[in-house]
Amino acid sequence: MTHPHSALADLRRPRLLVNAARHGLASYRRDRDLRRLIDDALPPERAVPRLMTEEERLEETRRAGDAAYSAMRHIEVLSALIAEARLLPAARV
């Protein structure tokens, strides 16, 4: 199984989207935002896979040019994903 840190490092997303997500880290509040994004306040070990699944769904919607795509939600999910991954223990080598 791939460690979330390496899976996150392997993501290839538009630079503008990633930069916006990094700026969103400053306003990310776990207690407020996580429940809204994935309908549950899970520990980081369980939240990260759920956020990755949601981010993949958003990326597919973006690439398809679907009118239902929300750049704002994508940025929020990416910000949460980065913040939650930072709470995980480092991968063992």
Coordinates of N, CA and C in Angstrom, one line a residue:
M1 N 0.8 -1.2 0.0 CA 0.0 0.0 0.0 C 0.9 1.2 0.0
T2 N 0.5 2.2 -0.8 CA 1.3 3.5 -0.9 C 1.0 4.3 0.3
H3 N 2.1 4.9 0.9 CA 1.9 5.8 2.0 C 1.3 7.1 1.5
P4 N 0.4 7.7 2.3 CA -0.3 8.9 1.8 C 0.7 10.0 1.5
H5 N 1.8 10.1 2.1 CA 2.7 11.2 1.8 C 3.3 11.0 0.4
S6 N 3.6 9.8 0.0 CA 4.1 9.6 -1.4 C 3.0 9.7 -2.4
A7 N 1.8 9.3 -2.0 CA 0.7 9.5 -2.9 C 0.4 10.9 -3.2
L8 N 0.4 11.7 -2.1 CA 0.2 13.2 -2.3 C 1.3 13.8 -3.1
A9 N 2.5 13.4 -2.9 CA 3.7 13.9 -3.7 C 3.5 13.6 -5.2
D10 N 2.9 12.5 -5.5 CA 2.7 12.1 -6.9 C 1.6 12.7 -7.6
L11 N 0.7 13.5 -6.9 CA -0.4 14.2 -7.5 C 0.2 15.2 -8.5
R12 N -0.5 15.2 -9.7 CA -0.1 16.2 -10.7 C -1.3 17.0 -10.9
R13 N -1.4 18.3 -10.4 CA -2.5 19.2 -10.6 C -2.0 20.5 -11.1
P14 N -2.9 21.3 -11.7 CA -2.4 22.6 -12.2 C -1.8 23.5 -11.0
R15 N -0.7 24.2 -11.4 CA 0.0 24.9 -10.4 C -0.9 26.0 -9.7
L16 N -1.8 26.6 -10.4 CA -2.7 27.6 -9.8 C -3.6 26.9 -8.7
L17 N -4.1 25.7 -9.0 CA -4.9 25.0 -8.0 C -4.1 24.7 -6.8
V18 N -2.9 24.2 -6.9 CA -2.1 23.8 -5.8 C -1.7 25.0 -5.0
N19 N -1.3 26.1 -5.7 CA -1.0 27.3 -4.9 C -2.1 27.9 -4.2
A20 N -3.3 27.8 -4.7 CA -4.5 28.3 -4.0 C -4.8 27.4 -2.8
A21 N -4.5 26.1 -2.9 CA -4.7 25.2 -1.8 C -3.7 25.5 -0.7
R22 N -2.5 25.8 -1.1 CA -1.5 26.1 -0.1 C -1.8 27.4 0.7
H23 N -2.4 28.4 0.0 CA -2.8 29.6 0.6 C -4.0 29.3 1.5
G24 N -4.8 28.4 1.2 CA -6.0 28.0 2.0 C -5.6 27.3 3.3
L25 N -4.4 26.8 3.4 CA -3.9 26.2 4.6 C -4.0 27.2 5.8
A26 N -3.8 28.4 5.6 CA -3.8 29.4 6.7 C -5.2 29.5 7.4
S27 N -6.2 29.3 6.6 CA -7.6 29.4 7.1 C -8.2 28.1 7.5
Y28 N -7.5 27.0 7.2 CA -8.1 25.6 7.5 C -8.2 25.4 9.0
R29 N -9.4 25.0 9.4 CA -9.6 24.7 10.8 C -10.2 23.3 10.8
R30 N -9.5 22.3 11.4 CA -9.9 20.9 11.3 C -11.3 20.7 11.9
D31 N -11.5 21.3 13.1 CA -12.8 21.1 13.8 C -14.0 21.7 13.0
R32 N -13.8 22.7 12.2 CA -14.8 23.3 11.4 C -14.9 22.7 10.0
D33 N -13.8 22.5 9.3 CA -13.8 22.2 7.9 C -13.9 20.7 7.6
L34 N -13.3 19.8 8.4 CA -13.2 18.4 8.0 C -14.6 17.8 8.0
R35 N -15.4 18.1 9.0 CA -16.8 17.5 9.0 C -17.6 18.0 7.8
R36 N -17.4 19.2 7.4 CA -18.1 19.8 6.2 C -17.7 19.1 4.9
L37 N -16.4 18.8 4.8 CA -15.9 18.2 3.6 C -16.1 16.7 3.4
I38 N -16.0 16.0 4.5 CA -16.2 14.5 4.4 C -17.2 14.0 5.3
D39 N -18.1 14.8 5.8 CA -19.2 14.4 6.7 C -18.8 13.7 7.9
D40 N -17.6 13.8 8.4 CA -17.2 13.1 9.6 C -15.9 13.8 10.1
A41 N -15.7 13.7 11.4 CA -14.4 14.2 12.0 C -13.6 13.0 12.4
L42 N -12.8 12.5 11.4 CA -12.0 11.3 11.6 C -10.6 11.6 12.0
P43 N -9.9 10.7 12.6 CA -8.5 10.9 12.8 C -7.8 11.0 11.4
P44 N -6.6 11.6 11.4 CA -5.9 11.8 10.1 C -5.7 10.6 9.3
E45 N -5.4 9.4 10.0 CA -5.2 8.2 9.3 C -6.4 7.7 8.5
R46 N -7.6 8.1 8.9 CA -8.8 7.7 8.2 C -9.3 8.9 7.3
A47 N -9.0 10.1 7.7 CA -9.5 11.2 6.9 C -8.7 11.4 5.6
V48 N -7.4 11.1 5.6 CA -6.6 11.3 4.4 C -7.1 10.5 3.2
P49 N -7.4 9.2 3.4 CA -7.9 8.4 2.3 C -9.2 8.9 1.8
R50 N -10.1 9.3 2.7 CA -11.4 9.8 2.3 C -11.2 11.1 1.5
L51 N -10.3 12.0 2.0 CA -10.1 13.2 1.2 C -9.4 12.9 -0.1
M52 N -8.6 11.9 -0.2 CA -8.0 11.6 -1.5 C -9.0 11.1 -2.5
T53 N -9.9 10.3 -2.0 CA -11.0 9.8 -2.9 C -11.9 11.0 -3.4
E54 N -12.2 11.9 -2.5 CA -13.0 13.1 -2.9 C -12.2 14.0 -3.9
E55 N -10.9 14.1 -3.6 CA -10.1 14.9 -4.5 C -10.0 14.3 -5.9
E56 N -9.9 13.0 -6.0 CA -9.8 12.3 -7.2 C -11.1 12.5 -8.0
R57 N -12.3 12.4 -7.3 CA -13.6 12.6 -7.9 C -13.7 14.0 -8.5
L58 N -13.2 15.0 -7.7 CA -13.2 16.4 -8.2 C -12.3 16.6 -9.4
E59 N -11.1 15.9 -9.4 CA -10.2 16.0 -10.5 C -10.8 15.4 -11.8
E60 N -11.5 14.3 -11.6 CA -12.2 13.7 -12.8 C -13.2 14.6 -13.4
T61 N -14.0 15.3 -12.5 CA -15.0 16.2 -12.9 C -14.4 17.4 -13.6
R62 N -13.3 17.9 -13.0 CA -12.6 19.0 -13.7 C -12.1 18.7 -15.1
R63 N -11.5 17.5 -15.2 CA -10.9 17.1 -16.5 C -12.0 16.9 -17.5
A64 N -13.2 16.5 -17.1 CA -14.3 16.2 -18.0 C -14.9 17.5 -18.4
G65 N -14.6 18.6 -17.8 CA -15.2 19.9 -18.2 C -16.7 19.9 -17.7
D66 N -17.0 19.2 -16.7 CA -18.4 19.1 -16.2 C -18.8 20.4 -15.6
A67 N -20.0 20.9 -15.9 CA -20.4 22.2 -15.3 C -20.7 22.1 -13.8
A68 N -20.7 20.9 -13.3 CA -20.9 20.7 -11.8 C -19.6 20.9 -11.0
Y69 N -18.5 21.1 -11.7 CA -17.2 21.2 -11.1 C -17.1 22.5 -10.3
S70 N -16.7 22.4 -9.0 CA -16.5 23.6 -8.2 C -15.0 23.7 -7.8
A71 N -14.4 24.7 -8.4 CA -13.0 25.0 -8.1 C -12.8 25.3 -6.6
M72 N -13.7 26.0 -6.1 CA -13.6 26.3 -4.6 C -13.6 25.1 -3.8
R73 N -14.5 24.2 -4.1 CA -14.5 22.9 -3.3 C -13.2 22.1 -3.5
H74 N -12.7 22.1 -4.7 CA -11.5 21.4 -5.0 C -10.3 22.0 -4.2
I75 N -10.3 23.3 -4.1 CA -9.2 24.0 -3.3 C -9.4 23.7 -1.8
E76 N -10.6 23.7 -1.4 CA -10.9 23.3 0.1 C -10.4 21.9 0.4
V77 N -10.8 21.0 -0.5 CA -10.4 19.6 -0.3 C -8.9 19.4 -0.4
L78 N -8.2 20.0 -1.3 CA -6.8 20.0 -1.4 C -6.1 20.6 -0.2
S79 N -6.6 21.7 0.3 CA -6.1 22.3 1.5 C -6.2 21.4 2.7
A80 N -7.4 20.8 2.9 CA -7.6 19.8 3.9 C -6.7 18.6 3.8
L81 N -6.5 18.1 2.6 CA -5.7 17.0 2.4 C -4.2 17.3 2.8
I82 N -3.7 18.4 2.4 CA -2.4 18.8 2.7 C -2.2 18.9 4.3
A83 N -3.2 19.6 4.9 CA -3.2 19.8 6.3 C -3.2 18.5 7.1
E84 N -4.1 17.6 6.7 CA -4.3 16.3 7.3 C -3.1 15.4 7.1
A85 N -2.5 15.5 5.9 CA -1.3 14.6 5.7 C -0.1 15.1 6.6
R86 N -0.1 16.4 6.9 CA 1.0 16.9 7.8 C 0.8 16.3 9.2
L87 N -0.4 15.9 9.6 CA -0.6 15.3 10.9 C -0.2 13.8 11.0
L88 N 0.0 13.2 9.8 CA 0.4 11.8 9.8 C 1.8 11.6 10.2
P89 N 2.1 10.5 10.8 CA 3.6 10.2 11.0 C 4.3 10.0 9.7
A90 N 5.6 10.3 9.7 CA 6.4 10.1 8.5 C 6.5 8.7 8.1
A91 N 6.7 8.4 6.8 CA 6.8 7.0 6.3 C 8.1 6.4 6.8
R92 N 8.1 5.2 7.1 CA 9.3 4.5 7.5 C 10.0 4.0 6.3
V93 N 11.3 4.1 6.3 CA 12.1 3.7 5.1 C 12.7 2.4 5.4

